[in-house]
Short mmCIF file of C-alpha atoms in Angstrom, two decimals:
data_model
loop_
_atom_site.label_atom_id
_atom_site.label_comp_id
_atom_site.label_asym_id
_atom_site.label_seq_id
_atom_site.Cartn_x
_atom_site.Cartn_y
_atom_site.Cartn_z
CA UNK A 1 70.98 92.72 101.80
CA UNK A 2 67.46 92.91 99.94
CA UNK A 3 65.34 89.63 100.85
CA UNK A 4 62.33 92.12 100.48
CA UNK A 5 63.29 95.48 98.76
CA UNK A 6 61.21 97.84 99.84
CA UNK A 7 58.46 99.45 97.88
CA UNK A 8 57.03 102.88 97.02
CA UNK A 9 53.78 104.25 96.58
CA UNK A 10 54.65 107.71 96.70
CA UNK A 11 54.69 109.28 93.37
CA UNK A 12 58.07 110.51 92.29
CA UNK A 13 59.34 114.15 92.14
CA UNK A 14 59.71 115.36 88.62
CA UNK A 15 63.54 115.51 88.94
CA UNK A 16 63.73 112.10 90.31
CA UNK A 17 62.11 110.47 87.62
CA UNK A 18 63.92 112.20 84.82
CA UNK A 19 67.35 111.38 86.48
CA UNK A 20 65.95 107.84 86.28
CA UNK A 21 64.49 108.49 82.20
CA UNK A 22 68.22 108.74 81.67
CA UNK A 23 69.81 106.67 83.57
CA UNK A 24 70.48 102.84 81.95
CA UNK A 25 69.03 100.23 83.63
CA UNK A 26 72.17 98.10 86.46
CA UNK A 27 72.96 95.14 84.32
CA UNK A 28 74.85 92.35 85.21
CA UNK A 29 76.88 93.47 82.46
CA UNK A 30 77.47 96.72 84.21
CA UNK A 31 78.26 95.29 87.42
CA UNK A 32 81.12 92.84 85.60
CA UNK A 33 82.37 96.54 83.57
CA UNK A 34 82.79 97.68 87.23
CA UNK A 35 84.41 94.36 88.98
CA UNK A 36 86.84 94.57 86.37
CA UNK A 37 87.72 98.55 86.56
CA UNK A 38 88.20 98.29 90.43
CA UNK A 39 90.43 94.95 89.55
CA UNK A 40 92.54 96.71 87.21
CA UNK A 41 92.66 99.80 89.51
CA UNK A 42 93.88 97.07 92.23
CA UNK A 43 96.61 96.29 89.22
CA UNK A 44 97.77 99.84 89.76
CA UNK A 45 100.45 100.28 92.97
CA UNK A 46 100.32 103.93 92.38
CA UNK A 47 96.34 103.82 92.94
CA UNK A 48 97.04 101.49 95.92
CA UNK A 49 99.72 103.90 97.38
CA UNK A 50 97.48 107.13 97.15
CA UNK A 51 94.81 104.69 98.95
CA UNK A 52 97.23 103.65 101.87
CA UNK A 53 98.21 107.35 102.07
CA UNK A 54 94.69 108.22 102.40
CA UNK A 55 94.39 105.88 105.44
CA UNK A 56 97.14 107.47 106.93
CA UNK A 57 96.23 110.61 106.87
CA UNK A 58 92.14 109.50 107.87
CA UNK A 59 93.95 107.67 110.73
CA UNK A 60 95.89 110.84 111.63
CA UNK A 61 93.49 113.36 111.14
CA UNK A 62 90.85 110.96 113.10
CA UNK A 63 93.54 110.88 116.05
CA UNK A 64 94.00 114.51 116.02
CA UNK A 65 90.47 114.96 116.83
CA UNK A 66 89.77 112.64 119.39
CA UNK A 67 92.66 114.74 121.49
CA UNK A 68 91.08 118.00 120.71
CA UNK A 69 95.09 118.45 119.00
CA UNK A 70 95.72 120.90 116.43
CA UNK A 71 97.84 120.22 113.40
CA UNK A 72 100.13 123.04 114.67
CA UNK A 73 100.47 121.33 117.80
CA UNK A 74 101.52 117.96 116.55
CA UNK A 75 103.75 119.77 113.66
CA UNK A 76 105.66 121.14 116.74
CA UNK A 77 106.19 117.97 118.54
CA UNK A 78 107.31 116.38 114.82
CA UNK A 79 109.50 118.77 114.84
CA UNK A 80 108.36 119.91 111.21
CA UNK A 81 106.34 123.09 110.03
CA UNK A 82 102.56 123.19 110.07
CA UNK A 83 102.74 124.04 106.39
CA UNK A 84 104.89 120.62 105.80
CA UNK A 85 102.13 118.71 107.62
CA UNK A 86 99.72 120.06 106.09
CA UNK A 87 100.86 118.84 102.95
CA UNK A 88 101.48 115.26 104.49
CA UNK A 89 97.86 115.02 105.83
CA UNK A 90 96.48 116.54 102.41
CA UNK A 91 98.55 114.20 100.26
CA UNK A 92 100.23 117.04 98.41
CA UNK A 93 102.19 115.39 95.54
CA UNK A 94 105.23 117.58 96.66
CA UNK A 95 105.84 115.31 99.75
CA UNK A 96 105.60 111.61 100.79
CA UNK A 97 105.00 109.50 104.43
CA UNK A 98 107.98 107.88 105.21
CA UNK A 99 107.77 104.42 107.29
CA UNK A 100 109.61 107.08 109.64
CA UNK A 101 107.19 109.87 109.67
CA UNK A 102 104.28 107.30 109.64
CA UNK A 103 105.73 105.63 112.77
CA UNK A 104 106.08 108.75 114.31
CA UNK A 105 103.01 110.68 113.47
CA UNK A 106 101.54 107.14 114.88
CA UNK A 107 103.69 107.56 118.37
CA UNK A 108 102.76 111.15 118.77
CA UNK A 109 99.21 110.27 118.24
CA UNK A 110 98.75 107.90 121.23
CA UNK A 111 98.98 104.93 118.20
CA UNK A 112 101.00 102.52 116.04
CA UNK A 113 101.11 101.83 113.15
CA UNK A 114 101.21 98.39 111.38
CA UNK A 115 102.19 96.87 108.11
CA UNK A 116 100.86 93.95 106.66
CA UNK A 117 101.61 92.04 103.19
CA UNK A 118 99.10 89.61 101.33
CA UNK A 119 99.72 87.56 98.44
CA UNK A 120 97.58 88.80 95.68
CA UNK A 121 94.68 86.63 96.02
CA UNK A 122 94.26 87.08 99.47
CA UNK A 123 92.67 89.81 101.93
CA UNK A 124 93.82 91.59 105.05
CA UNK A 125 91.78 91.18 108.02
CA UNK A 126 92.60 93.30 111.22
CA UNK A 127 91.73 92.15 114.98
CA UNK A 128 91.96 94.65 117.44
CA UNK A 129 92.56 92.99 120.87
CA UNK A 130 93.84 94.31 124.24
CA UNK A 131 97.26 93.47 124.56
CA UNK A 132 98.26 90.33 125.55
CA UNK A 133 99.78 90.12 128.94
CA UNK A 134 102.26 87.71 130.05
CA UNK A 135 99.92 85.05 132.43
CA UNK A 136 102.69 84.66 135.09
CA UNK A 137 101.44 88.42 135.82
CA UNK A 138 97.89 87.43 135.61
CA UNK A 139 98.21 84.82 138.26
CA UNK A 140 100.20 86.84 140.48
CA UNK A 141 97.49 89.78 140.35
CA UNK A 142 94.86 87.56 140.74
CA UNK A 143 96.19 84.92 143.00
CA UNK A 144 94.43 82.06 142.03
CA UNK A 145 95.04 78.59 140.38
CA UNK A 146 94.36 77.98 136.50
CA UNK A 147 90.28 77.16 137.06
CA UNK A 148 88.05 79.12 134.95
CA UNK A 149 87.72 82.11 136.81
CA UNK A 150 86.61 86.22 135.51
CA UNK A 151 89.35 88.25 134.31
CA UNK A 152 88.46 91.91 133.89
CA UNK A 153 90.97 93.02 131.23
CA UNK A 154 92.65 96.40 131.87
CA UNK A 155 92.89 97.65 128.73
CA UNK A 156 89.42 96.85 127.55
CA UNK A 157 85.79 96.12 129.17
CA UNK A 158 85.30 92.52 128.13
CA UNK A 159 85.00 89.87 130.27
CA UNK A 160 86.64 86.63 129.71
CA UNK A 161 85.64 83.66 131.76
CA UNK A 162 87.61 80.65 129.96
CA UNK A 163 90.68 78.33 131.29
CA UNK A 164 93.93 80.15 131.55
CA UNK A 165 95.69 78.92 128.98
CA UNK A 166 100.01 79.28 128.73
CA UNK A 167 98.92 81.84 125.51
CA UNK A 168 97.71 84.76 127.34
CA UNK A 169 97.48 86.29 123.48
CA UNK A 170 94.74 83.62 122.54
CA UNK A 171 92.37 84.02 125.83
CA UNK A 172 92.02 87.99 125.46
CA UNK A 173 91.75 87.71 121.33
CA UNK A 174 88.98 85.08 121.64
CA UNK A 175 86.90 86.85 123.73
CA UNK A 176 87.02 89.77 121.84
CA UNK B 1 57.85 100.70 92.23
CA UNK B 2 60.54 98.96 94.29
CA UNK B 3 63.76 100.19 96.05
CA UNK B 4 66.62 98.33 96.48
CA UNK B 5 70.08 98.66 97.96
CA UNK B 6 72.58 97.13 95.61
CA UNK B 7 76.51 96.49 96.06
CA UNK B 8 79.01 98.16 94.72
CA UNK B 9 81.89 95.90 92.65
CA UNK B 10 85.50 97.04 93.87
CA UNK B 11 84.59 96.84 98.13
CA UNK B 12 85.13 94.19 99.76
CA UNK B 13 84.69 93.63 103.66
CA UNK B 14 87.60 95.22 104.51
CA UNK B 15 86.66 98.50 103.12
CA UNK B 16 82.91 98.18 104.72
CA UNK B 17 84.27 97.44 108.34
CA UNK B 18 82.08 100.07 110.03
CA UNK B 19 79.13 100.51 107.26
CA UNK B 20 77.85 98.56 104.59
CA UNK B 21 78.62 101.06 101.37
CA UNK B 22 75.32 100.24 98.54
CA UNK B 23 74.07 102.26 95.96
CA UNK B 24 70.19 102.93 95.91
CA UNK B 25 68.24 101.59 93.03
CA UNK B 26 64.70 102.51 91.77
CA UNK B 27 63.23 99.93 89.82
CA UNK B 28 66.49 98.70 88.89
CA UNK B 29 68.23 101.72 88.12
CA UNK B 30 70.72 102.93 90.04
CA UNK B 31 72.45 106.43 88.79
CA UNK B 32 75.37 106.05 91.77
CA UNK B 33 76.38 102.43 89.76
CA UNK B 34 75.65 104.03 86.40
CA UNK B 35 77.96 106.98 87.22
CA UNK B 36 80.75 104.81 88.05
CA UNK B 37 80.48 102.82 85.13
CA UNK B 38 80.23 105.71 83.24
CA UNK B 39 83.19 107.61 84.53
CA UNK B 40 85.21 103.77 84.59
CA UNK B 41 85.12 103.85 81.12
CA UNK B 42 85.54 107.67 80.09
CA UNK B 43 87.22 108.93 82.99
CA UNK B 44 89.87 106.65 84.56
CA UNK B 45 91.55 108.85 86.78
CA UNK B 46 88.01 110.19 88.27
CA UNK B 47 86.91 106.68 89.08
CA UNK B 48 90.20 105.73 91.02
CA UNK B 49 89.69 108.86 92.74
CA UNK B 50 86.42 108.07 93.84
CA UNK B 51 86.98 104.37 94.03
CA UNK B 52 89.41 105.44 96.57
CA UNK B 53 87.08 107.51 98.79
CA UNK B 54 84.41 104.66 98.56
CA UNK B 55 87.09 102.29 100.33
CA UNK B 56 87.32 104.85 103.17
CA UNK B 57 83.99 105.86 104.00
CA UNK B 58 83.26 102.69 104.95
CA UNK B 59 85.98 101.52 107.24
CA UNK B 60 85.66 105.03 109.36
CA UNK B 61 82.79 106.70 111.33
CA UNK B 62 83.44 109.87 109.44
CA UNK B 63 85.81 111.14 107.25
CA UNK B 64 87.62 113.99 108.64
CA UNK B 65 89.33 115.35 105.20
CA UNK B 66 86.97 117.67 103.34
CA UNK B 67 88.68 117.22 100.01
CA UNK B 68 87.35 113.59 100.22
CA UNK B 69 84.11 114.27 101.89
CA UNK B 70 82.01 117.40 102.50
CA UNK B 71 78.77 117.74 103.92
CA UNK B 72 76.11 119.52 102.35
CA UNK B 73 76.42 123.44 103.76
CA UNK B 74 72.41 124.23 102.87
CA UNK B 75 70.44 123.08 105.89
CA UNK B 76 66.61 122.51 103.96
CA UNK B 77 69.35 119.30 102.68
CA UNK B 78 69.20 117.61 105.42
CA UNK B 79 72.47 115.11 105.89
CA UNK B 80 73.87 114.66 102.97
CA UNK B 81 77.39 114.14 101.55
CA UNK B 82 79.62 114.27 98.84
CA UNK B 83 82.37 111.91 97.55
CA UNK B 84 84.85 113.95 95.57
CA UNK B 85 87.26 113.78 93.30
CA UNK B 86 90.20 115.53 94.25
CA UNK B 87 91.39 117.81 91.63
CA UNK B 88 88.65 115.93 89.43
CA UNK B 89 85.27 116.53 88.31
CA UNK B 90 83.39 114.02 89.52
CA UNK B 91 80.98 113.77 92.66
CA UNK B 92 79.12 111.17 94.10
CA UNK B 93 76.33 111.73 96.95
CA UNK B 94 75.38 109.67 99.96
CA UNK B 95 74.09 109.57 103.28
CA UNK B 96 74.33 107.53 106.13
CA UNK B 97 71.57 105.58 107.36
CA UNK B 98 71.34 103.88 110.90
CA UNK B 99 68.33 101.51 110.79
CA UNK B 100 68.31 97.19 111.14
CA UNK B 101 72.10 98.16 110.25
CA UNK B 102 74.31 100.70 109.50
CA UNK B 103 74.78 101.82 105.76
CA UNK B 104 76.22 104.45 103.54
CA UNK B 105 73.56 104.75 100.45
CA UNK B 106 74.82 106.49 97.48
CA UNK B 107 72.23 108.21 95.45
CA UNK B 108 73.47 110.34 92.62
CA UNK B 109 76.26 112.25 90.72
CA UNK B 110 77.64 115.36 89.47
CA UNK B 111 80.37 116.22 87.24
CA UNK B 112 81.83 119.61 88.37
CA UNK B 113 81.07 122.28 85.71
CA UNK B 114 78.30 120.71 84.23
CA UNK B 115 74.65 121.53 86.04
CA UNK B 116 74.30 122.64 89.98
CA UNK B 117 76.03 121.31 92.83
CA UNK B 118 73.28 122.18 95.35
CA UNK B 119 70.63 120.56 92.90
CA UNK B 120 72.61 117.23 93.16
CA UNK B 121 72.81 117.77 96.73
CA UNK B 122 68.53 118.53 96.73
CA UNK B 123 68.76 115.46 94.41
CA UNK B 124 70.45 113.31 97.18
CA UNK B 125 67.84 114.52 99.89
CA UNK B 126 65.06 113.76 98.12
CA UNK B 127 66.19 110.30 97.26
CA UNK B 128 66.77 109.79 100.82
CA UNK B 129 63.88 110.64 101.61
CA UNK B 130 62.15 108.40 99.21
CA UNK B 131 64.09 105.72 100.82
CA UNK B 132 63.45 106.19 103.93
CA UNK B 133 59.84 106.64 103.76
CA UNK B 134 59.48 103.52 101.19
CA UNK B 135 61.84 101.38 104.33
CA UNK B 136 59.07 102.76 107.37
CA UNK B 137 56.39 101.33 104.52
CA UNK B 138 57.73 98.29 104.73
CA UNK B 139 58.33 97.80 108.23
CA UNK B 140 55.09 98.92 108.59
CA UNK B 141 53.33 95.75 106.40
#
């Protein structure tokens, strides 16, 4: 990230340089103090809940304004009180997403949701892809033969110009 | 005197899938790394909280819940931001910078009840701007 940090000739503001009087200098020590408080947080399944909840309701919340939607709006098509969502997209303590309401809130949202496990050494990693579509369709819209050809995918603006393959799924998620 | 953007332990890529999240140092100090350290020892609950937000900002163009982000409300601050605590005391400041690549820099900190919110918000603006005008230097040479 810093092959050449960048320097300053500026003098610094008086309150800039006595916030940095008092503030120790980053160690590698303090950097392993850290790796190991975020590990040990990563220990904790009620930290890691409160952080999935927080995507939810990010994700939610995000959806809601893309649509120009209200939360009273989507409360009513829940079929719950504004007051109750409120508390689900504000992570009250008094209430909890179920798989249920997450799945739904998803569905009235124009979205869906999706649930992944790891093993504890490993790492999610999401790829967002059109759908794949079945390629007896493909062929039958395009009319052609299985040369490498354009395909102008509906749901997204990439172009993919590759052999049809008999995995639909692994042209469109290549190319993106 | 040099200024660097450092890494933050605890995010991986996953949580920085739309903006690199650093902490700006100055002469190798940073007060954003030395306030979680701080608080990861003395406050554990504060930390999570803002370990928690820190995961976030960087996997969204902007964080739509202002009891995990707010934005400065005094215009002379420019863009700047808050990280909070929920229910806690702690707060750290950032802003978003759109240059070579797009990063979230967090500056400084404030623990609620202790010294002024809007100073640490000043605070954050002029370290921005120190950063900024240090990166134009170097692009510059």
């Amino acid at each position: 990230m810093n092959p050449n940090p960048a320097e300053s000739d500026t003098a610094l503001p008086a309150d800039v340089a006595e916030l940095l009087n008092r503030t120790p200098a980053t160690t590698s020590a303090l950097r392993e103090r850290l790796a190991r408080a975020a590990e040990e947080a990563d220990r904790d399944p009620v930290f890691h809940a409160n952080y999935l909840k927080g995507l939810v309701s990010q994700e939610i919340l995000q959806a809601l304004a893309e649509r120009g939607e209200t939360q009273s709006s989507l409360a009513e098509r829940l079929g719950c009180t504004r007051q109750y969502l409120n508390k689900l997209l504000s992570e009250d303590r008094r209430v909890n997403f179920t798989l249920d309401t997450i799945c739904s809130l998803a569905h009235l949202t124009g979205r869906r949701a999706h649930l992944v496990f790891v093993r504890e050494d490993e790492e999610p990693h999401v790829l967002r892809c059109a759908k794949p579509r079945a390629v007896h369709r493909l062929r039958d819209e395009l009319g052609s033969t299985p040369d490498q050809r354009r395909i102008h995918a509906l749901d997204s603006e990439f172009e993919i110009d590759q052999p049809l393959t008999t995995h639909a799924h692994d042209s469109s998620c290549a190319a993106a | 005197m040099p200024i660097t953007l450092e890494e933050i332990p605890g995010l991986n890529a996953t949580h920085q899938s739309c903006w690199q999240v650093r902490a700006l140092a100055i002469d190798g100090k940073s007060p954003a790394l030395a306030a979680l350290d701080a608080w990861a020892s003395s406050s554990s609950d504060d930390y999570k909280k803002i370990l928690k937000v820190l995961r976030m900002v960087g996997q969204f163009d902007r964080i739509h819940d202002e009891t995990k982000v707010t934005k400065s409300a005094d215009p002379d601050h420019g863009d700047v931001y808050e990280i909070r605590a929920h229910k806690g005391h702690a707060r750290l400041f950032f802003f978003y910078s759109k240059s070579d690549e797009s990063v979230i820099v967090c500056t400084n900190s404030f623990w609620k009840g202790k010294g002024s919110q809007s100073a640490a918000f000043a605070l954050c603006a002029k370290l921005k701007a120190l950063f900024l005008r240090a990166q134009h230097e170097s692009q510059s040479r």
